PDB file of C-alpha atoms in Angstrom:
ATOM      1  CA  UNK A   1      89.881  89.741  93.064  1.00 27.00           C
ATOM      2  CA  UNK A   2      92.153  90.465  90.420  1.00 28.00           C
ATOM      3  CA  UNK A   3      95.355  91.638  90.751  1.00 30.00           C
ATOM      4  CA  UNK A   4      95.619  94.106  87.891  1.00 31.00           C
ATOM      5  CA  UNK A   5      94.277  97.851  88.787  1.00 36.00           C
ATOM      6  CA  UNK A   6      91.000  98.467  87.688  1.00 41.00           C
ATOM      7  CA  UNK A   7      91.200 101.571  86.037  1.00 42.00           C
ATOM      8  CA  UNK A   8      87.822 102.646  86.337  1.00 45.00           C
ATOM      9  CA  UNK A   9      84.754 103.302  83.936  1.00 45.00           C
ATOM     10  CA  UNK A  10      85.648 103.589  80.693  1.00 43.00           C
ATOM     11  CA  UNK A  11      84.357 106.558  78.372  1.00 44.00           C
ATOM     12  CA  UNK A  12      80.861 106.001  77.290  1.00 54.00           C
ATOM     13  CA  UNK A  13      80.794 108.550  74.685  1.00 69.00           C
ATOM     14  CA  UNK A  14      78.251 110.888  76.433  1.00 91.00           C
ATOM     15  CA  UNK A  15      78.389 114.591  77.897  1.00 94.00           C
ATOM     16  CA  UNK A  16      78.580 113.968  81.334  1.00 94.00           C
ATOM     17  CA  UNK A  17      81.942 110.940  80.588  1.00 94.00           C
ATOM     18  CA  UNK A  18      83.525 114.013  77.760  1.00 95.00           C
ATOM     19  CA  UNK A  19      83.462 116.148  80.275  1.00 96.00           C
ATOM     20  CA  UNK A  20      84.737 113.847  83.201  1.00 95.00           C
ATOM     21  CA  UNK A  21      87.611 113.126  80.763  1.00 94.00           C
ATOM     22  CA  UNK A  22      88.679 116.138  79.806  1.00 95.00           C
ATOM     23  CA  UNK A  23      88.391 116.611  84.035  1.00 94.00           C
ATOM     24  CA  UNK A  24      90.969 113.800  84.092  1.00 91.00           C
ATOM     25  CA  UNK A  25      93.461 115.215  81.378  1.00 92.00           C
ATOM     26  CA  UNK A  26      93.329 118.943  82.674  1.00 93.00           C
ATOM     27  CA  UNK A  27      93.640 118.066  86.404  1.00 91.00           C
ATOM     28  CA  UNK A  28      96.390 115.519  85.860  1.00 88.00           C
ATOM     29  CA  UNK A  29      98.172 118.395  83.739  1.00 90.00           C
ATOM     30  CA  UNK A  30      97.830 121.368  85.783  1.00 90.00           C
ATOM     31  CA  UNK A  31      97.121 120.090  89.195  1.00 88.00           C
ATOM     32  CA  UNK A  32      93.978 120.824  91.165  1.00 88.00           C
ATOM     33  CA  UNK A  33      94.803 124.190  92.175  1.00 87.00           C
ATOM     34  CA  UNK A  34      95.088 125.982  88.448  1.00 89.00           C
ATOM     35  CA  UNK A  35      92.285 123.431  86.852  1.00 91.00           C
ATOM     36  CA  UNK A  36      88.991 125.152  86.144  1.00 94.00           C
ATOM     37  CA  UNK A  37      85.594 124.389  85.463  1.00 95.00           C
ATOM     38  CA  UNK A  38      85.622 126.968  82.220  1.00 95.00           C
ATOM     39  CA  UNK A  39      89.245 124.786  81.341  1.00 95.00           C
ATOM     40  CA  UNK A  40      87.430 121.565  81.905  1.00 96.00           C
ATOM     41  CA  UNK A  41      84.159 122.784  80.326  1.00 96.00           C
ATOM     42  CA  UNK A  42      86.364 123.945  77.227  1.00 96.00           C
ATOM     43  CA  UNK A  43      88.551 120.533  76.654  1.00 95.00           C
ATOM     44  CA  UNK A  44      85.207 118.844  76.676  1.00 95.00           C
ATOM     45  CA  UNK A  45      84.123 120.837  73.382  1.00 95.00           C
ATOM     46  CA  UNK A  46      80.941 121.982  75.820  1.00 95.00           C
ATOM     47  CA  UNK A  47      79.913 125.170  77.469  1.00 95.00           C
ATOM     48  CA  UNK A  48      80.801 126.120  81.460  1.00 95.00           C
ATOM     49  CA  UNK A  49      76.726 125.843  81.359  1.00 95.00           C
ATOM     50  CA  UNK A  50      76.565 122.164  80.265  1.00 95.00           C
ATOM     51  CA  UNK A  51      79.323 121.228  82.652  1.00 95.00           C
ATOM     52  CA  UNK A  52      77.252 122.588  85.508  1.00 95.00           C
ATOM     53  CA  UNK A  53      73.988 120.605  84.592  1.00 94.00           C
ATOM     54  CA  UNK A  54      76.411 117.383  85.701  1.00 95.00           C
ATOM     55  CA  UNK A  55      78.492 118.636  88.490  1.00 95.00           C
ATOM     56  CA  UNK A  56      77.933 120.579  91.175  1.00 90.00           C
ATOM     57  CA  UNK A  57      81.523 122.301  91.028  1.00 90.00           C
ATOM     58  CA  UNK A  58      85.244 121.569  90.901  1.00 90.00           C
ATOM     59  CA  UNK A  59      85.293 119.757  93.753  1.00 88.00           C
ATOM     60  CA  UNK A  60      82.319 117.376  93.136  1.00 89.00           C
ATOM     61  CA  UNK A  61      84.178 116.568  89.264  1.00 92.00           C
ATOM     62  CA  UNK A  62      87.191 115.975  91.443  1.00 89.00           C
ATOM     63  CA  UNK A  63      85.286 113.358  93.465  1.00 86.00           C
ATOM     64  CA  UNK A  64      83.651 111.385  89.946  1.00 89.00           C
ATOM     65  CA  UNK A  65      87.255 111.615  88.742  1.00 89.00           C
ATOM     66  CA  UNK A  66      88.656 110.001  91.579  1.00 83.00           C
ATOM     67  CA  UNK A  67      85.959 107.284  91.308  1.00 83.00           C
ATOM     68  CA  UNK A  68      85.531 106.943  87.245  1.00 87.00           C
ATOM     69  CA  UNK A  69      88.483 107.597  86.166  1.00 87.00           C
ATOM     70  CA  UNK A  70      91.696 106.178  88.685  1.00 82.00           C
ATOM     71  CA  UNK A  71      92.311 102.979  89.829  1.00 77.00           C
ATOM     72  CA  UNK A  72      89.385 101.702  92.367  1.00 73.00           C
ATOM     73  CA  UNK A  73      89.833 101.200  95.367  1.00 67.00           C
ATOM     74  CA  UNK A  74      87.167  99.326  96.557  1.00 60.00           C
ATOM     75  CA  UNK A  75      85.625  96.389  96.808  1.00 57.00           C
ATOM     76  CA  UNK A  76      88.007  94.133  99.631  1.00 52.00           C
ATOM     77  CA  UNK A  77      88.059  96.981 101.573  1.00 65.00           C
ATOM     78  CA  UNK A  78      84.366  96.837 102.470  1.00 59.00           C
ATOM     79  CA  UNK A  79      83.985  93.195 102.023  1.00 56.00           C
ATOM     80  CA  UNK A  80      84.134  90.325 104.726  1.00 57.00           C
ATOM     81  CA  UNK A  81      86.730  87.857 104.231  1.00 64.00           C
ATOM     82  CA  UNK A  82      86.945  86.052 101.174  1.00 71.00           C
ATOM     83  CA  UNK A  83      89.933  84.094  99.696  1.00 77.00           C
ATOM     84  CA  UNK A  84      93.419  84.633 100.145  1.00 89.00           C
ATOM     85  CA  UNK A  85      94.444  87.017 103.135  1.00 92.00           C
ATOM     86  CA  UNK A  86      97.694  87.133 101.484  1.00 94.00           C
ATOM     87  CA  UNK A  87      96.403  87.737  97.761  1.00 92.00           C
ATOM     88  CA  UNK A  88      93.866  90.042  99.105  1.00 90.00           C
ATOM     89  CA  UNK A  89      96.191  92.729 100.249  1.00 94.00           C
ATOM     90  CA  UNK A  90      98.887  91.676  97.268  1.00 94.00           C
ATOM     91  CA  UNK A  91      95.813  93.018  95.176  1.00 90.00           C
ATOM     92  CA  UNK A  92      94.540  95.715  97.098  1.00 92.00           C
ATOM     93  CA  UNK A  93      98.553  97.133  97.346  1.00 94.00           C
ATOM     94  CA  UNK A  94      99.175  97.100  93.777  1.00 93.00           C
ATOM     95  CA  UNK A  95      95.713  99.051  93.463  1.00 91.00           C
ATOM     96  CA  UNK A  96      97.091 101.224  95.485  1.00 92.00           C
ATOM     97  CA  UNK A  97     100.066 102.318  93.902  1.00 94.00           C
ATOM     98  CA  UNK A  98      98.138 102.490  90.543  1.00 91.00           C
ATOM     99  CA  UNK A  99      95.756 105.373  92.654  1.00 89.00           C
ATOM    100  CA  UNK A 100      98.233 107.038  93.862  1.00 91.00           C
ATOM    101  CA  UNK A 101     100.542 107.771  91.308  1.00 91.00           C
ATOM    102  CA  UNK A 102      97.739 109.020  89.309  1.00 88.00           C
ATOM    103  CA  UNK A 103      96.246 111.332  91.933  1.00 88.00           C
ATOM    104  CA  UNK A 104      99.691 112.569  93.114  1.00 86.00           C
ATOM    105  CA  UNK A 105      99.846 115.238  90.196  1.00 84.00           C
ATOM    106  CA  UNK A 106      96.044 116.003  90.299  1.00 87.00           C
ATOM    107  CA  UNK A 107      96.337 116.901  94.388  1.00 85.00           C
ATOM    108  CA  UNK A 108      99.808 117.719  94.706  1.00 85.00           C
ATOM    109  CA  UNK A 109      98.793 121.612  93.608  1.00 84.00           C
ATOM    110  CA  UNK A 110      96.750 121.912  96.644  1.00 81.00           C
ATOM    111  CA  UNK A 111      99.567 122.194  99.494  1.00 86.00           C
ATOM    112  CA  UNK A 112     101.041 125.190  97.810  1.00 84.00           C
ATOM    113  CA  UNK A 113      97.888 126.911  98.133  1.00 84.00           C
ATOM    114  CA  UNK A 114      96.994 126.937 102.096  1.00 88.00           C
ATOM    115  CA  UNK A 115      93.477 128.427 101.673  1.00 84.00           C
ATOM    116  CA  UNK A 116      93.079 126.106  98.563  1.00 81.00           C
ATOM    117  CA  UNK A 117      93.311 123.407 100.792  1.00 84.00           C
ATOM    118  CA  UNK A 118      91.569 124.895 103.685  1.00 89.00           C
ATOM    119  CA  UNK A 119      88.620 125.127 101.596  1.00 84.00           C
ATOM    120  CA  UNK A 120      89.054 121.847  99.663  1.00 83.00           C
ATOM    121  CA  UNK A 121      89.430 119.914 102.986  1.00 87.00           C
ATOM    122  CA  UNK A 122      86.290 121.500 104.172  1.00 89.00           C
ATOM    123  CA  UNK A 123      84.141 120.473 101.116  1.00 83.00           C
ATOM    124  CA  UNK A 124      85.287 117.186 101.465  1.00 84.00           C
ATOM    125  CA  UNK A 125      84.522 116.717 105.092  1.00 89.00           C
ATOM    126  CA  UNK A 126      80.656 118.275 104.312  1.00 85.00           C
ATOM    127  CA  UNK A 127      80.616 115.083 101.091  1.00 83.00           C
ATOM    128  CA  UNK A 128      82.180 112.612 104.006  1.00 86.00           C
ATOM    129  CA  UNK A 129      85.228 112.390 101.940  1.00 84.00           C
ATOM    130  CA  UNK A 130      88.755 112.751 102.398  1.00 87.00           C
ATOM    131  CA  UNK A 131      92.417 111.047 102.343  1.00 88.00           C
ATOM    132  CA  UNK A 132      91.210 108.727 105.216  1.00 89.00           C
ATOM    133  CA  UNK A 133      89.032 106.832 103.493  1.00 89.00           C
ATOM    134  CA  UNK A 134      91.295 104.194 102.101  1.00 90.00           C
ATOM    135  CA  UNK A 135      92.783 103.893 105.656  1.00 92.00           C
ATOM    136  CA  UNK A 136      89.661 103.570 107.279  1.00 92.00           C
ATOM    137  CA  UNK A 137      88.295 100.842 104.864  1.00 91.00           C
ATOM    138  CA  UNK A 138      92.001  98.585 105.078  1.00 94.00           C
ATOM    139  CA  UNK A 139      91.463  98.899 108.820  1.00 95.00           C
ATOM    140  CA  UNK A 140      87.896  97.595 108.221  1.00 92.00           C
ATOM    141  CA  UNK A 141      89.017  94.629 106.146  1.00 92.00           C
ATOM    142  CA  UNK A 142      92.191  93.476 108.495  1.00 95.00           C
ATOM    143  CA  UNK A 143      89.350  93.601 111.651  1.00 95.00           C
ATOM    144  CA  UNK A 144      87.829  91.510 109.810  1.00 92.00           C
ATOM    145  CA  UNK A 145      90.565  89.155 108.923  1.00 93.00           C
ATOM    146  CA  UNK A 146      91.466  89.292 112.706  1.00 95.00           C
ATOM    147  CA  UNK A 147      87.919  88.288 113.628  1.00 94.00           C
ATOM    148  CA  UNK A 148      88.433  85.459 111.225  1.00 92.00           C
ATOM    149  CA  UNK A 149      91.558  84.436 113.568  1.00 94.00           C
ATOM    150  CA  UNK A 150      93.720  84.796 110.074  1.00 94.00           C
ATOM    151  CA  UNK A 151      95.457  87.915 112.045  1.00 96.00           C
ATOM    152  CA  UNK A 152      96.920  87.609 115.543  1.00 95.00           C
ATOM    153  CA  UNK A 153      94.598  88.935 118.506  1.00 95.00           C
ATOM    154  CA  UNK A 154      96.399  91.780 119.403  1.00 95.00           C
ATOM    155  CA  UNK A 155      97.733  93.078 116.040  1.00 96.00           C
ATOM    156  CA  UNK A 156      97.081  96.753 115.892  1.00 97.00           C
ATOM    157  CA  UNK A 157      94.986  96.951 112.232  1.00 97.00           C
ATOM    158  CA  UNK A 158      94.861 100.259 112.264  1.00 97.00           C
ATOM    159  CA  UNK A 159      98.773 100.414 112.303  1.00 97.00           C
ATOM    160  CA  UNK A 160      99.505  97.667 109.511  1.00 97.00           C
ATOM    161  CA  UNK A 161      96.948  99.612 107.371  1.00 96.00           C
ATOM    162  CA  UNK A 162      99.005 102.889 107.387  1.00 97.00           C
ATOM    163  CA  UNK A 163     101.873 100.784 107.086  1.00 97.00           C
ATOM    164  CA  UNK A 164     100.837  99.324 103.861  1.00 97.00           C
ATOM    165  CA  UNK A 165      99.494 101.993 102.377  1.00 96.00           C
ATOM    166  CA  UNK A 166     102.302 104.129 103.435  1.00 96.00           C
ATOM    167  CA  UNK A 167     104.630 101.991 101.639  1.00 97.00           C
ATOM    168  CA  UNK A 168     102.239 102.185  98.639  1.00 96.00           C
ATOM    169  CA  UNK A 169     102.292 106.084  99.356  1.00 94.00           C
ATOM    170  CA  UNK A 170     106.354 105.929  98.938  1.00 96.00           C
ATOM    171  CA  UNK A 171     106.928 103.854  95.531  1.00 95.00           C
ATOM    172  CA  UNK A 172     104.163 105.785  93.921  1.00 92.00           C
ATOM    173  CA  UNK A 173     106.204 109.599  94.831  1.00 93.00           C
ATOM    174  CA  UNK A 174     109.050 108.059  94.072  1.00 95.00           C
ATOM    175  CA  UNK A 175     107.764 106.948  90.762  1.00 93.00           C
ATOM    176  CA  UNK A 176     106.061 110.336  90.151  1.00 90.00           C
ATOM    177  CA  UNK A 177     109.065 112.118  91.486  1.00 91.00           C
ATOM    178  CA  UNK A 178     111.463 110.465  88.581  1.00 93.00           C
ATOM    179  CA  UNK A 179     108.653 110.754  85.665  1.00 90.00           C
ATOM    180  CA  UNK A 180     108.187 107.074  85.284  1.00 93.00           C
ATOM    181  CA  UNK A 181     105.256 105.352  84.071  1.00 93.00           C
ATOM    182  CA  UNK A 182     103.350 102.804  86.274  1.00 92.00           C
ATOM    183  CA  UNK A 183     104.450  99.286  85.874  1.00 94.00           C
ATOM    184  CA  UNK A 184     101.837  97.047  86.764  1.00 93.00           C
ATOM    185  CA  UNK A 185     104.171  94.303  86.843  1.00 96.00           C
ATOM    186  CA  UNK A 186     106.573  95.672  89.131  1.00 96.00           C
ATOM    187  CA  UNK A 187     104.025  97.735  90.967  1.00 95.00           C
ATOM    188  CA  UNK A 188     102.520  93.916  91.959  1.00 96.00           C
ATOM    189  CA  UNK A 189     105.901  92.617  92.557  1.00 97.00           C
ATOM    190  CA  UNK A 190     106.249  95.773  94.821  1.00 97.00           C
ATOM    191  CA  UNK A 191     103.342  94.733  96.464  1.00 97.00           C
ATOM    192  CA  UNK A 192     104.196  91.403  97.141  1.00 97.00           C
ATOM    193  CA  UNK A 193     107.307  92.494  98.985  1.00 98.00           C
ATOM    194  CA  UNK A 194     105.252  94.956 100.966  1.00 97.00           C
ATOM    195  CA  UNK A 195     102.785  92.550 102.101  1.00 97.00           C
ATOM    196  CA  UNK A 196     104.687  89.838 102.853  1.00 97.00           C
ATOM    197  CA  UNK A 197     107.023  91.875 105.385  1.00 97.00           C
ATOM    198  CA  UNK A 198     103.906  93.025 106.806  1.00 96.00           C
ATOM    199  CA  UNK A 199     102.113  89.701 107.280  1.00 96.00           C
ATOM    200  CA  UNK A 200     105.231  88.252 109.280  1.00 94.00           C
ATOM    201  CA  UNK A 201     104.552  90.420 112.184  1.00 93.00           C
ATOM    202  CA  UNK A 202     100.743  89.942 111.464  1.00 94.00           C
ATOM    203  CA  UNK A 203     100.133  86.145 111.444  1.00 88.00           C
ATOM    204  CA  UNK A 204      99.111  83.886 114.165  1.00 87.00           C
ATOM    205  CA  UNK A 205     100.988  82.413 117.030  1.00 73.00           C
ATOM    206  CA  UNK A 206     100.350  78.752 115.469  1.00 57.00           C
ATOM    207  CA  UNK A 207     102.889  76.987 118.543  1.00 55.00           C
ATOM    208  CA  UNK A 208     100.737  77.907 121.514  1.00 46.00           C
TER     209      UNK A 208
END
């Protein structure tokens, strides 16, 4: 696994990755909530038309943007164990941070507009979508881990995964807060820290 962010698939050249660019640029600039499909379809050089015969709506270019064009996010998270438990989640941590700071200014729009977000949380429950997804899949992996007897017995996975990626969660605000670029260096150094605290109270009980 490797421990810098993948950033996802690069531009291809063609309609459908111009307009899932220009997506990218105008939702990271004006936040969910004031992007549109004619803004999107305009950046792109193409018509709202030709947008349409890609996308379904806002919400579905939101989704491809998410996948194609942040940091990934999976991979471990679905996988059974393999490797280092430790530079597993050193990898998946620093991924995180790289995801999150680059979706914080995209979503952030959305709690300002209650209905917005109504709606939006909706659509993504009808897609089986949503925030909890990264959660869900680092539980996934760690039950896995702890089936592998590399995590104690009665850790709580579901715990140390919001743990971690609320800690991930925290440096990437703060970083987005203060206008600073991601450091992919210190984001891994970050995540080192993180998942080392967390793996002491994860770890087998190797003296009984």
């Amino acid at each position: 696994m490797p421990s810098i962010p993948d950033r996802g698939t690069p531009a291809r050249g063609g309609t459908r990755d111009r307009i899932l660019d220009a997506a990218a640029q105008v939702m990271h600039r004006d936040g969910l909530a004031r992007a549109t499909t004619k803004q999107i379809a305009r950046a792109a050089g193409y018509s709202e038309a030709t947008l349409y015969k890609h996308f379904d709506d806002k919400t579905d270019l939101f989704l491809a943007v998410l996948k194609e064009r942040l940091p990934r996010l999976g991979g471990v998270l679905t996988a059974e164990p393999d490797g280092s438990l430790r530079d597993n989640l050193v990898a998946i941590a620093a991924r995180m941070q790289a995801f999150y700071h680059d979706s914080y200014p995209i979503a952030a729009s959305l709690f300002s507009e209650p209905a917005l977000l109504a709606a939006h949380r909706a659509e993504l429950d009808r897609r089986g979508a949503g925030p909890h997804k990264p959660v869900d899949g680092l539980t996934g992996y760690l039950r896995a881990e702890q089936r592998a007897g590399r995590i104690r017995a009665d850790a709580d996975c579901a715990a140390a995964a919001r743990l971690l990626i609320g800690g991930c969660l925290q440096h990437a605000f703060l970083d987005t807060f203060a206008q600073r670029e991601l450091d992919p260096a210190q984001a891994e150094h970050r995540a080192a820290a993180l998942v080392d605290t967390l793996l002491a109270g994860l770890a087998p009980d190797v003296s009984s």
